[in-house]
Tab-separated table of C-alpha atoms in Angstrom:
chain	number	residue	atom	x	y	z
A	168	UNK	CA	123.761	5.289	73.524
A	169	UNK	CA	125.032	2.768	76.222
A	170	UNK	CA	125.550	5.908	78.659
A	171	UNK	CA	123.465	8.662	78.372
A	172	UNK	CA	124.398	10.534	81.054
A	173	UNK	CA	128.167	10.181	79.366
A	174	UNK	CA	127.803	14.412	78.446
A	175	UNK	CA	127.542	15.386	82.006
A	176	UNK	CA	130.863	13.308	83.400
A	177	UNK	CA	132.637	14.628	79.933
A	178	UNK	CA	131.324	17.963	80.707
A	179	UNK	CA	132.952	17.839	84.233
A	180	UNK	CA	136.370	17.255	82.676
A	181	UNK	CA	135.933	20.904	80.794
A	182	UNK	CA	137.154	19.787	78.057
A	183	UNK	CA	138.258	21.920	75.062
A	184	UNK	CA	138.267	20.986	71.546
A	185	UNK	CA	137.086	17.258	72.511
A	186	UNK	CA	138.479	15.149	69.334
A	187	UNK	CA	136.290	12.754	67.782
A	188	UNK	CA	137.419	10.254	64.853
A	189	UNK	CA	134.879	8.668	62.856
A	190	UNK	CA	136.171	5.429	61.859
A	191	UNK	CA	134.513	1.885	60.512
A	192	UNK	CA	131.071	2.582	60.849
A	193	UNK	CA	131.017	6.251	61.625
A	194	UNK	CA	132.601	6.801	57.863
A	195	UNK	CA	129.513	8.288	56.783
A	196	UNK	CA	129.914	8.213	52.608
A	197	UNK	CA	128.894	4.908	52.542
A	198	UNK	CA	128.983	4.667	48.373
A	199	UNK	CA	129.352	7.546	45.599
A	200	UNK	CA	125.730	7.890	45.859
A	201	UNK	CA	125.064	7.889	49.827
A	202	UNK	CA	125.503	8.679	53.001
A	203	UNK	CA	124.457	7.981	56.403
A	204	UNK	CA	125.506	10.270	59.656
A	205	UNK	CA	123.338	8.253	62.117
A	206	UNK	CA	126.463	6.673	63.427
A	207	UNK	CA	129.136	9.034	63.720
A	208	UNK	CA	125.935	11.913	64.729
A	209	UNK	CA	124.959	9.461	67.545
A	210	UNK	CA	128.800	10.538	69.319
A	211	UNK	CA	129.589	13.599	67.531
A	212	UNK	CA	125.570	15.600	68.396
A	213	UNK	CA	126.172	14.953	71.980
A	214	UNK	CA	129.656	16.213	72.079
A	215	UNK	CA	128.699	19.249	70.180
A	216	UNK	CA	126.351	20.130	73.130
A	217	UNK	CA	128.981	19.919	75.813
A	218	UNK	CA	132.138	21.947	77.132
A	219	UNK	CA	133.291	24.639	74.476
A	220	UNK	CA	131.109	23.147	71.731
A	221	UNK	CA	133.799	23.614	69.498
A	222	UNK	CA	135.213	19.441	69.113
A	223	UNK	CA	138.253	18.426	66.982
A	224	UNK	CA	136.934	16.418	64.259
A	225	UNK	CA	139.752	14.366	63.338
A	226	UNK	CA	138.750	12.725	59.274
A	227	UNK	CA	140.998	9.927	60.340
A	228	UNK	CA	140.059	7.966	57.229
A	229	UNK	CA	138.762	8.223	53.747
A	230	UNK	CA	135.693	6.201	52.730
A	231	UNK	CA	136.058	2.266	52.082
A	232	UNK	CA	135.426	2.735	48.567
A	233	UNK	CA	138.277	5.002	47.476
A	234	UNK	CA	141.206	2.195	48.339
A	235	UNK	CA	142.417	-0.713	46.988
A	236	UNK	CA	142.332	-4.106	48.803
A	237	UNK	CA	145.679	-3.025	50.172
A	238	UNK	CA	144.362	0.310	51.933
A	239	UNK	CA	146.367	2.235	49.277
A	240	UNK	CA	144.370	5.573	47.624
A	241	UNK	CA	142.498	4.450	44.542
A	242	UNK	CA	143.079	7.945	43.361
A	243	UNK	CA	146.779	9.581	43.915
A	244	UNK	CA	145.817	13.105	43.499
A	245	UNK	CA	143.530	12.823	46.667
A	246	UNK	CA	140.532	14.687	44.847
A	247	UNK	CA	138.378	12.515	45.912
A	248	UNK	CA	138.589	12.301	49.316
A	249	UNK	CA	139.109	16.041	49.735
A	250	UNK	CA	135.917	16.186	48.235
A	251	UNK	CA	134.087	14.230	50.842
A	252	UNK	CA	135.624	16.546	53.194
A	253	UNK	CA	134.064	19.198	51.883
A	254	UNK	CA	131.053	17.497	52.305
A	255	UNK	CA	131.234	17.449	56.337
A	256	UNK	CA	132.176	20.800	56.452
A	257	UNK	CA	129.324	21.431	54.624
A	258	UNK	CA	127.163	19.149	56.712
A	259	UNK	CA	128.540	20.461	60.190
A	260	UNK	CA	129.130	24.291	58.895
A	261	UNK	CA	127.292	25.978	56.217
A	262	UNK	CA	123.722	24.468	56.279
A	263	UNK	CA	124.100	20.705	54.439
A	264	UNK	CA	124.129	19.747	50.718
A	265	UNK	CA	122.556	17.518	48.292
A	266	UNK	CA	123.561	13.598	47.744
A	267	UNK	CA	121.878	11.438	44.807
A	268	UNK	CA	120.406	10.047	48.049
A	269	UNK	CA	118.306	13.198	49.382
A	270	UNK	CA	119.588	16.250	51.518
A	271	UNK	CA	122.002	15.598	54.661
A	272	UNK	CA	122.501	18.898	57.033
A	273	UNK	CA	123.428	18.318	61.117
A	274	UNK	CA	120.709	19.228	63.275
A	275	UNK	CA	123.072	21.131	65.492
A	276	UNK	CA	123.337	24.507	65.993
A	277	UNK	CA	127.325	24.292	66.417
A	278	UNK	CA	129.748	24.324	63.818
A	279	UNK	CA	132.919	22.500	63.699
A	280	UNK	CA	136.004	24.865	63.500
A	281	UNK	CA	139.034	22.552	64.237
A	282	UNK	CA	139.123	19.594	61.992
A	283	UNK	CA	142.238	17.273	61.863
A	284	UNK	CA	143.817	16.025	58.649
A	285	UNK	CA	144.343	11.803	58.477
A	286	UNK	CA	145.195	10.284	61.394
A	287	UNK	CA	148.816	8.582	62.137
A	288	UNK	CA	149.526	8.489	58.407
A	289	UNK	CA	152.699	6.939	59.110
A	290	UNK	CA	151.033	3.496	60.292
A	291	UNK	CA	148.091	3.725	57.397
A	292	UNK	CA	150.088	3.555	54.362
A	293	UNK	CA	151.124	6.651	53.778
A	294	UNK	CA	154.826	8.341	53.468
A	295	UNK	CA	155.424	11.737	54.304
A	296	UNK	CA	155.657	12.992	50.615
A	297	UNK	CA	152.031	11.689	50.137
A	298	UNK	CA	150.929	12.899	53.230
A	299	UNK	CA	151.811	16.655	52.255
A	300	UNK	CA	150.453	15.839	49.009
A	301	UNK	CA	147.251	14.659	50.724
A	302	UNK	CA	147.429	18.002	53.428
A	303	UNK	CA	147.759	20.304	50.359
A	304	UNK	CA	144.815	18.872	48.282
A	305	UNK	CA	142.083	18.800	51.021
A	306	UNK	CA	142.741	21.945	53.596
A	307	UNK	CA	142.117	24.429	50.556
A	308	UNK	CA	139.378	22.281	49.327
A	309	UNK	CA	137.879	22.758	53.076
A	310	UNK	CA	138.425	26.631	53.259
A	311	UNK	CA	137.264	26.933	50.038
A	312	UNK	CA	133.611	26.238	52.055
A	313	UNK	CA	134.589	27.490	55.113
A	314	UNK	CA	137.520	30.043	55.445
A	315	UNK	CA	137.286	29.975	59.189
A	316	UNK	CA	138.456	26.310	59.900
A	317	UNK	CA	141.247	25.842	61.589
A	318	UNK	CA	143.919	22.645	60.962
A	319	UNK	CA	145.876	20.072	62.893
A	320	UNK	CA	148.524	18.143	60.890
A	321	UNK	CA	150.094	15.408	60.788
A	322	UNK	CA	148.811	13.346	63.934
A	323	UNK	CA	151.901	11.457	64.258
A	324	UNK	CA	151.839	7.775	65.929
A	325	UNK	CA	154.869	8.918	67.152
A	326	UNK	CA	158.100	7.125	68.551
A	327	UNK	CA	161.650	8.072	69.792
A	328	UNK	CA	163.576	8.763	66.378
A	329	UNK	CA	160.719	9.283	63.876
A	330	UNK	CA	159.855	13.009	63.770
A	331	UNK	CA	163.410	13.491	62.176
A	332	UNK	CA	162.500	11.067	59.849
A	333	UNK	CA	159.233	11.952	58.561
A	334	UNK	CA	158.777	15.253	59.379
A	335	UNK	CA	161.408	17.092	56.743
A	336	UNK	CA	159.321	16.348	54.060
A	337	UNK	CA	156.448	17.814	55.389
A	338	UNK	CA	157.971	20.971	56.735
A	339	UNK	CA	159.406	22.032	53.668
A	340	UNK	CA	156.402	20.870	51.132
A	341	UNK	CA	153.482	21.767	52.986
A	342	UNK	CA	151.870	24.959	50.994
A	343	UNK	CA	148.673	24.808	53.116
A	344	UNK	CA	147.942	26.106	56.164
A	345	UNK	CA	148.675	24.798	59.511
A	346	UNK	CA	147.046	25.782	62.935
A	347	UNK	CA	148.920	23.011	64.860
A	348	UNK	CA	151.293	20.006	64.520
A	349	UNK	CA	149.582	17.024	66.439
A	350	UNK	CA	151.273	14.248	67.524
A	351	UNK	CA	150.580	10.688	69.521
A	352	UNK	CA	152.420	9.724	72.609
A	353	UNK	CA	152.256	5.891	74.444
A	354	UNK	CA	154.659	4.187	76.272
A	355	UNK	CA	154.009	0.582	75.081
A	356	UNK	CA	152.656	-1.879	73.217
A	357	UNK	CA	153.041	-4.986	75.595
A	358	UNK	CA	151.514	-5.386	78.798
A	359	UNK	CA	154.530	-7.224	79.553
A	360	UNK	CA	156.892	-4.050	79.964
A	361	UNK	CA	157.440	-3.472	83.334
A	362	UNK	CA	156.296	-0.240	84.884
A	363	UNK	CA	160.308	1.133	84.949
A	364	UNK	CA	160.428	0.342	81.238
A	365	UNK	CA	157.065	3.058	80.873
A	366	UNK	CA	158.069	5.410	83.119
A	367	UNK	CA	161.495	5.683	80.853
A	368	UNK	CA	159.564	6.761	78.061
A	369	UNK	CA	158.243	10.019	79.138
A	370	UNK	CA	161.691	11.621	78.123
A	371	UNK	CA	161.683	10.502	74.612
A	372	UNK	CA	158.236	12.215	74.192
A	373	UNK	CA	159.795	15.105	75.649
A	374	UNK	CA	162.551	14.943	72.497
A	375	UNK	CA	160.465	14.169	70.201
A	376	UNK	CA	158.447	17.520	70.999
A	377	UNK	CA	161.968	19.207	71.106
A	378	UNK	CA	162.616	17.958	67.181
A	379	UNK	CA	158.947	19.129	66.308
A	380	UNK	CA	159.837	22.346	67.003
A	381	UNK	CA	163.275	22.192	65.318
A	382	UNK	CA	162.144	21.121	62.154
A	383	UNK	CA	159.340	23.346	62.347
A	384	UNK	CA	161.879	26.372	63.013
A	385	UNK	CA	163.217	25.706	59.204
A	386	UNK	CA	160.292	26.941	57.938
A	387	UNK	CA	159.825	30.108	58.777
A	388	UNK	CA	155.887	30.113	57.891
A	389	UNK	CA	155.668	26.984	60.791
A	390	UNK	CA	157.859	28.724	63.379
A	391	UNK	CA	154.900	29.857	65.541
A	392	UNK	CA	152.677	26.865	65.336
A	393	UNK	CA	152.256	25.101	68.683
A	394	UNK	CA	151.997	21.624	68.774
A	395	UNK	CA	149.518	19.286	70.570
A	396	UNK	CA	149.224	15.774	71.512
A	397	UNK	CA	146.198	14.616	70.406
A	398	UNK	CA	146.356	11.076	71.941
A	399	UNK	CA	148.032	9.693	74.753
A	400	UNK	CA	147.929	6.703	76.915
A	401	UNK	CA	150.281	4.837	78.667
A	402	UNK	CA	149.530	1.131	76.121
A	403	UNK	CA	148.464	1.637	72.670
A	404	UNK	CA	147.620	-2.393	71.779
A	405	UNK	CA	143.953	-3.966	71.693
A	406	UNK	CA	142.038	-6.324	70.999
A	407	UNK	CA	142.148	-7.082	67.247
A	408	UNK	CA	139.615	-9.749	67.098
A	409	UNK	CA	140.145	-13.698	68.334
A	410	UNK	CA	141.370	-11.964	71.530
A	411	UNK	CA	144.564	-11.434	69.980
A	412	UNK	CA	146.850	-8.374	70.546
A	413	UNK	CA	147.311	-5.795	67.376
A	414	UNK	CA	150.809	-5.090	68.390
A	415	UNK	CA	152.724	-8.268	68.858
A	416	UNK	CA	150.587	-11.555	67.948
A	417	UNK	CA	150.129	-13.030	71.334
A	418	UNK	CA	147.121	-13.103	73.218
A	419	UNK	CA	145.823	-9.938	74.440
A	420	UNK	CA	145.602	-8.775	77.882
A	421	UNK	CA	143.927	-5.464	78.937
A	422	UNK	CA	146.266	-3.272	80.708
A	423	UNK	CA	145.217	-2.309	84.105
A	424	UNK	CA	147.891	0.871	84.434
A	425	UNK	CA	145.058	2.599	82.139
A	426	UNK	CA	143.179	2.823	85.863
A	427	UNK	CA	145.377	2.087	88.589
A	428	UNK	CA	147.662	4.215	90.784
A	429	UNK	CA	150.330	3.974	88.040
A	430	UNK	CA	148.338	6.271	86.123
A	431	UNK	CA	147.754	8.716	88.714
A	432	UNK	CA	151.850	8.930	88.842
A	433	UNK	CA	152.338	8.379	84.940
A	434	UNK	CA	150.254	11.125	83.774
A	435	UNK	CA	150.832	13.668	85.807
A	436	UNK	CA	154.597	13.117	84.847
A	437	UNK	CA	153.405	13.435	81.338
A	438	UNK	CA	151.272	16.727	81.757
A	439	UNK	CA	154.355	18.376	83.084
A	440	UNK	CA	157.079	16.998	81.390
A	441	UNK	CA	155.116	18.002	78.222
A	442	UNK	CA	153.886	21.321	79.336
A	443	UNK	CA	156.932	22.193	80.295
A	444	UNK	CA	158.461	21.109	76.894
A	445	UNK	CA	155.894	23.666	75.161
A	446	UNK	CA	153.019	21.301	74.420
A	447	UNK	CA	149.975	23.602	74.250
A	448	UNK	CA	146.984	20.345	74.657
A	449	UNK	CA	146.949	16.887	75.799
A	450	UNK	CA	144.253	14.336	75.077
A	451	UNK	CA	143.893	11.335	76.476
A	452	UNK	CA	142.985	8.367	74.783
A	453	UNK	CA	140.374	7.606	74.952
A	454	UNK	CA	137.052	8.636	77.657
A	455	UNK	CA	134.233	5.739	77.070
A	456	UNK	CA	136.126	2.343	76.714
A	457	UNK	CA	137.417	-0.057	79.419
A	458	UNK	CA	140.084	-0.353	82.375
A	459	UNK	CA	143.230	0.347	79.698
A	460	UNK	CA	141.780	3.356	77.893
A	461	UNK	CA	139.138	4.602	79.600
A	462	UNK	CA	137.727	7.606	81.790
A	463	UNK	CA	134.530	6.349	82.660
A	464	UNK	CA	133.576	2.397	81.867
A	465	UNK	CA	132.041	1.916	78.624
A	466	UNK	CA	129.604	-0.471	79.888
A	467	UNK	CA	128.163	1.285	82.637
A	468	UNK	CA	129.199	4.775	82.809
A	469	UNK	CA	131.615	4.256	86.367
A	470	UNK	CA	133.960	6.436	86.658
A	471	UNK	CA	137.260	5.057	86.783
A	472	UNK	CA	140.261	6.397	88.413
A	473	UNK	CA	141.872	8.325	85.398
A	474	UNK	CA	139.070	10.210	85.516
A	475	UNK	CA	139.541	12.127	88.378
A	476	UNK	CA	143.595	12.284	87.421
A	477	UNK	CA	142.051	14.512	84.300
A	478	UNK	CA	139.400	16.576	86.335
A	479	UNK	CA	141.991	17.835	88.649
A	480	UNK	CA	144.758	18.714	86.086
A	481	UNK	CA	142.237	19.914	84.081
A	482	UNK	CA	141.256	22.173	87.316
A	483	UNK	CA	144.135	23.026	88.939
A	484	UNK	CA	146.325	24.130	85.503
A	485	UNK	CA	144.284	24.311	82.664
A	486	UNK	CA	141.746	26.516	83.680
A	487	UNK	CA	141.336	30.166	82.241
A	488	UNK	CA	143.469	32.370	83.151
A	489	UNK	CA	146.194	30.113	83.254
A	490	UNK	CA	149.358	30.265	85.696
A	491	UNK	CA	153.150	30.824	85.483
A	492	UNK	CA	155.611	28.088	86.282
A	493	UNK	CA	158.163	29.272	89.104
A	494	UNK	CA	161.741	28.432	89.424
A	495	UNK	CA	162.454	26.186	91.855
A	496	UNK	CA	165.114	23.266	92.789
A	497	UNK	CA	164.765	19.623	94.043
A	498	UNK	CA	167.373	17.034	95.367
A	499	UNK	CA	165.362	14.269	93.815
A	500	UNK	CA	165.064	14.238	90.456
A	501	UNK	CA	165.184	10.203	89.637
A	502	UNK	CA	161.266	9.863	90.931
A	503	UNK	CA	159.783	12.966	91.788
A	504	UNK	CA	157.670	15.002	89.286
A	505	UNK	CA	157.383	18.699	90.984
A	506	UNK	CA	154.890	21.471	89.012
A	507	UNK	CA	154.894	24.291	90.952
A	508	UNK	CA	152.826	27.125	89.711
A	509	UNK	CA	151.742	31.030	90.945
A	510	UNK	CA	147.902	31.409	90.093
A	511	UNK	CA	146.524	34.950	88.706
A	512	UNK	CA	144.661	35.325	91.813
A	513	UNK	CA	148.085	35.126	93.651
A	514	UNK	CA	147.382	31.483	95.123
A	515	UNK	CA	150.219	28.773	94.530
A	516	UNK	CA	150.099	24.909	93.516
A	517	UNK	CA	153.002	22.646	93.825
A	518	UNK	CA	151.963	19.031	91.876
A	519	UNK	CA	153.933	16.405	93.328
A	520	UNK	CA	153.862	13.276	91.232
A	521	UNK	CA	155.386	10.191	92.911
A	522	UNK	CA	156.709	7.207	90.360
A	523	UNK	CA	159.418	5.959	92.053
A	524	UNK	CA	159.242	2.295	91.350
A	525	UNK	CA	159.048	-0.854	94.497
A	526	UNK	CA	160.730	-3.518	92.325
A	527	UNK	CA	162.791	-3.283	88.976
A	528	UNK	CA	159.676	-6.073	87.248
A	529	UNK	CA	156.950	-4.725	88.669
A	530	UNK	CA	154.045	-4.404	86.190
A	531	UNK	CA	151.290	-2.871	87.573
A	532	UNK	CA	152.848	-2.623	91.173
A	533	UNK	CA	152.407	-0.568	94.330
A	534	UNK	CA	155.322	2.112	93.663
A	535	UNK	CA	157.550	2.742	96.482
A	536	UNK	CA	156.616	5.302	99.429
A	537	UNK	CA	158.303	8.898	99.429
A	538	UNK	CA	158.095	11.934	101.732
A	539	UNK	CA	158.563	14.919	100.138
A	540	UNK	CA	159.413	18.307	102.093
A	541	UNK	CA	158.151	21.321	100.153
A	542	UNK	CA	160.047	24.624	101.118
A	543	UNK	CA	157.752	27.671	100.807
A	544	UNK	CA	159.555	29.645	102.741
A	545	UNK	CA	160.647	32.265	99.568
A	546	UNK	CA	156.976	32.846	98.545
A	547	UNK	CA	156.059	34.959	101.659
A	548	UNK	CA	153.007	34.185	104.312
A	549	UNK	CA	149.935	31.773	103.600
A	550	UNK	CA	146.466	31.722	105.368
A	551	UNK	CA	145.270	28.865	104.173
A	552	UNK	CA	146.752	25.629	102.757
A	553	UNK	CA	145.060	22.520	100.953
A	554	UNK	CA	145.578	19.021	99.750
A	555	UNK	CA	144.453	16.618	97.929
A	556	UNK	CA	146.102	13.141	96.835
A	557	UNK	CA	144.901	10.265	94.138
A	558	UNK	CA	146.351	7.012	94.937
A	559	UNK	CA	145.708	3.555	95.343
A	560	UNK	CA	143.870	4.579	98.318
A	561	UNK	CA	141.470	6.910	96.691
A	562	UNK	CA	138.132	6.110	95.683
A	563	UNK	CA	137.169	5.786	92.156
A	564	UNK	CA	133.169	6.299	92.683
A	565	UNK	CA	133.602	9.636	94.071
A	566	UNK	CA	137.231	10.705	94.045
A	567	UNK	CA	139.779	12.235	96.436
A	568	UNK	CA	138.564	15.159	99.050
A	569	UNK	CA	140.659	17.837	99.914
A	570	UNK	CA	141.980	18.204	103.438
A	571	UNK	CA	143.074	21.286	104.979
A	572	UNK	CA	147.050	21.622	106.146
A	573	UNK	CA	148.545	24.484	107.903
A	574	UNK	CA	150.520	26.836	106.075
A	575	UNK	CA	154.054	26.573	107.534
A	576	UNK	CA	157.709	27.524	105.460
A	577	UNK	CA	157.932	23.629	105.194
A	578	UNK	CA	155.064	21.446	104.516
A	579	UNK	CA	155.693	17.730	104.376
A	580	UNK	CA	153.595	15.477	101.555
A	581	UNK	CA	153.580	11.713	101.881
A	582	UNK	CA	152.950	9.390	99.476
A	583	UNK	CA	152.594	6.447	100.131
A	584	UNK	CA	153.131	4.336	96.380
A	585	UNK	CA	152.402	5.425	93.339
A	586	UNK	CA	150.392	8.846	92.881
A	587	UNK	CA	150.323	12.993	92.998
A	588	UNK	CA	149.247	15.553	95.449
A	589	UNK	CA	148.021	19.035	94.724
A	590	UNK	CA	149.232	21.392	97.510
A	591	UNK	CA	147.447	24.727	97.205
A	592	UNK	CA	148.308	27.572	99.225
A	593	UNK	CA	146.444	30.803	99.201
C-alpha cells in the first residue's frame, strides 16, 4: 500500500516462486471463530498477479491463540494448526470455506501450489523431533484438500555445524512428502563484523549445503530432493523495538552492506558458490524494507543497489533455458569469484566478482582494486563482446549500462573496489 507501483519493479526481477510469510498481523485466524485476510491479501493479491503467479507461501507461524505464554504449542499433536492450514489452502485453492464468522474465498484467480512448512523452527521453540512431528501432521492434512501442493521443509536458520545436528531426526522420521529442503543463509548478526569476517562465511554455507545433501542421501526416499535457500542476506539482526538490536542487546544500527558495493561483491560470491554447490533457488531477504534488507526502499519505492545485483543474475543465469558451467582455472582464488558459463544460444558469460578486501577492519569499506585477465582463447572466435559492471560507481536510480569491448583471446576487466562484471561474448 505504501508503493503501488512495487509489482512492476518485483516483476522486473522475474521472480519465481516469490515467498511470502504472513506473520503478526497477516496471521489471518484471528480467534476459533474468525478470520480476517485483509492484511496478509493486501501483499499476497498483488504478488499473485506478478512473475510466475505461482508464490511460496511460507505458514511461518500458527495463530496467537494456539500457544502458551511461552510460544510453546497449546496442543502437541499439531491438529490444530494443521487444520488452519487447511483452511488457506482452501481459501487460496479450491474456492473458500465457511467460518462461524461468514464465508472467506481469495478473489484471485491463482492458486498457491508451493507452500512452506514453519519457518526456522530451530529458533521458535521447536526441536527437530517436534518439527517432523509437526511436518507429518499438516502436509497430509493439506493434500488431503489439494493433492497438487507441493512442500518445502524445514527452513533452517541455519549456521556452520547445525544441519548435522538437527537434521538426523528429520531425515529418518519424516513420513510426509517433501518437494525441497529449504534453508537460511546470513553472514552476521553484528554490524560490527568487519567485512573479512562476512566474506569468510560464504564457505560454511557452502558445507552446510554439502551435509544437507549427505543426510538427505540416508534416506533413500530424500535422495533426489534439491534444496533451496529461501532467505539470504548478508545481516540477519533488526530492530526489536526501543531501537535495540534482536541479536546481541546493544543498540541497533542498520547495516549499510545490505546496499553498498559490498553487496554487489558478496552476493554474487554467494549465487555461485551456492549454485555451484547444487543449490537449485536463492531468495533474498527481503525486497520492500530499508538500506540492510531491501531491494527497493520501503518508504518510497527507490530502487536501491541490490536491486540491480538481482535483475542481472536473475538475467544473465537464471533465465529459461538455463546454461552449463565450463571448466576453467584461475591463479587467484583468495578474492576472485569467476562463473563462467556457455549459453544455449552458444553465447558465453564469465561473472567476475571482486571481494578482495582494502583493510583487515574495514566494515563497509571500498574493497581493494583488481585487474583481472580473462583468457578466451580455447572457446574459438567472437563477434561481439559486452560488459557491464555494478560498483560503487554505478547508479542506483537507473543501474549499470552495458558497454561494448572487442572480442580479443584476452580481455582485461578492472575493478576498481568492491563489485562484479558480466562479460558476454557472442
Amino acid at each position: 500500500t505504501l508503493n503501488p507501483t512495487a509489482t512492476t519493479t518485483l516483476a522486473n526481477l522475474q521472480p519465481a516462486h516469490t515467498r511470502l510469510q504472513g506473520v503478526s498481523q497477516g496471521v489471518p485466524e484471528k480467534t476459533a471463530n474468525s478470520w480476517d485476510f485483509s492484511t496478509l491479501d493486501a501483499i499476497t493479491q498483488p504478488v499473485l498477479s506478478v512473475g510466475d503467479h505461482s508464490p511460496e507461501f511460507q505458514i511461518a507461524v500458527a495463530p496467537a491463540f494456539m500457544y502458551d505464554a511461552n510460544h510453546n504449542f497449546l496442543d502437541p499433536t499439531y491438529q490444530a494448526f494443521a487444520a488452519y492450514t487447511q483452511n488457506l489452502v482452501r481459501y487460496y485453492n479450491t474456492g473458500g470455506f465457511e467460518a462461524p464468522d461468514g464465508f472467506h474465498v481469495s478473489p484471485s484467480p491463482y492458486p498457491i501450489t508451493w507452500w512452506g512448512i514453519y519457518n526456522e523452527p530451530n529458533f521458535n521453540n521447536l526441536n527437530s523431533t517436534q518439527y517432523t512431528k509437526l511436518y507429518n501432521a499438516v502436509v497430509p492434512a493439506m493434500q488431503a484438500v489439494d493433492p497438487s501442493l507441493k512442500f518445502a521443509a524445514v527452513e533452517l536458520g541455519d549456521y556452520p555445524g547445525l544441519v548435522n545436528t538437527f537434521l538426523p531426526a528429520f531425515v529418518q522420521g519424516v513420513t510426509a512428502h517433501v518437494d525441497v529442503l529449504a534453508t537460511h543463509f546470513y553472514s552476521t548478526c553484528n554490524q560490527k563484523d568487519s567485512d573479512a569476517l562476512l566474506f569468510s562465511t560464504i564457505p560454511d554455507f557452502v558445507s552446510e549445503v554439502g551435509d544437507i545433501y549427505a543426510q538427505m542421501h540416508t534416506n533413500p526416499g530424500l535422495a533426489s530432493v534439491p534444496v533451496w535457500v529461501t532467505e539470504n542476506n548478508m545481516n540477519a539482526d533488526f530492530d526489536k523495538g526501543g531501537g535495540i538490536s534482536d541479536c546481541n542487546g546493544t543498540p541497533f544500527v542498520t547495516d549499510q552492506r545490505g546496499s553498498s558495493a559490498f553487496f554487489a561483491a558478496w552476493r554474487p560470491y554467494v549465487f555461485s558458490q551456492l549454485g555451484k554447490a547444487g543449490v537449485q533457488a536463492l531468495y533474498h531477504w527481503d525486497f520492500d524494507a530499508d538500506k540492510q534488507f531491501g531491494e527497493v526502499d520501503y518508504n518510497t519505492g527507490a530502487y536501491q543497489l541490490s536491486y540491480w545485483v538481482d535483475y542481472w543474475l536473475a538475467r544473465t543465469f537464471a533465465s529459461p533455458p538455463g546454461a552449463d558451467l565450463l571448466d576453467f582455472t584461475t591463479t587467484d582464488t583468495s578474492d576472485i569469484e569467476i562463473l563462467p558459463v556457455v549459453n544455449a544460444d552458444g553465447s558465453v558469460t564469465a561473472m567476475v566478482a571482486n571481494y578482495a578486501v582494502k583493510s583487515s577492519g574495514d566494515n563497509n569499506g571500498p574493497g581493494a582494486p583488481r585487474t583481472i585477465l580473462i583468457d578466451t582463447s580455447a572457446l574459438g572466435n567472437f563477434g561481439s563482446a559486452s560488459l557491464l559492471t555494478i560498483d560503487a560507481n554505478t547508479s542506483a536510480a537507473t543501474g549499470p549500462t552495458p558497454s561494448s569491448v572487442t572480442p580479443a583471446p584476452q580481455i582485461a576487466v578492472t575493478l576498481n573496489g568492491y563489485g562484479v562484471a558480466f562479460l558476454t561474448l557472442k
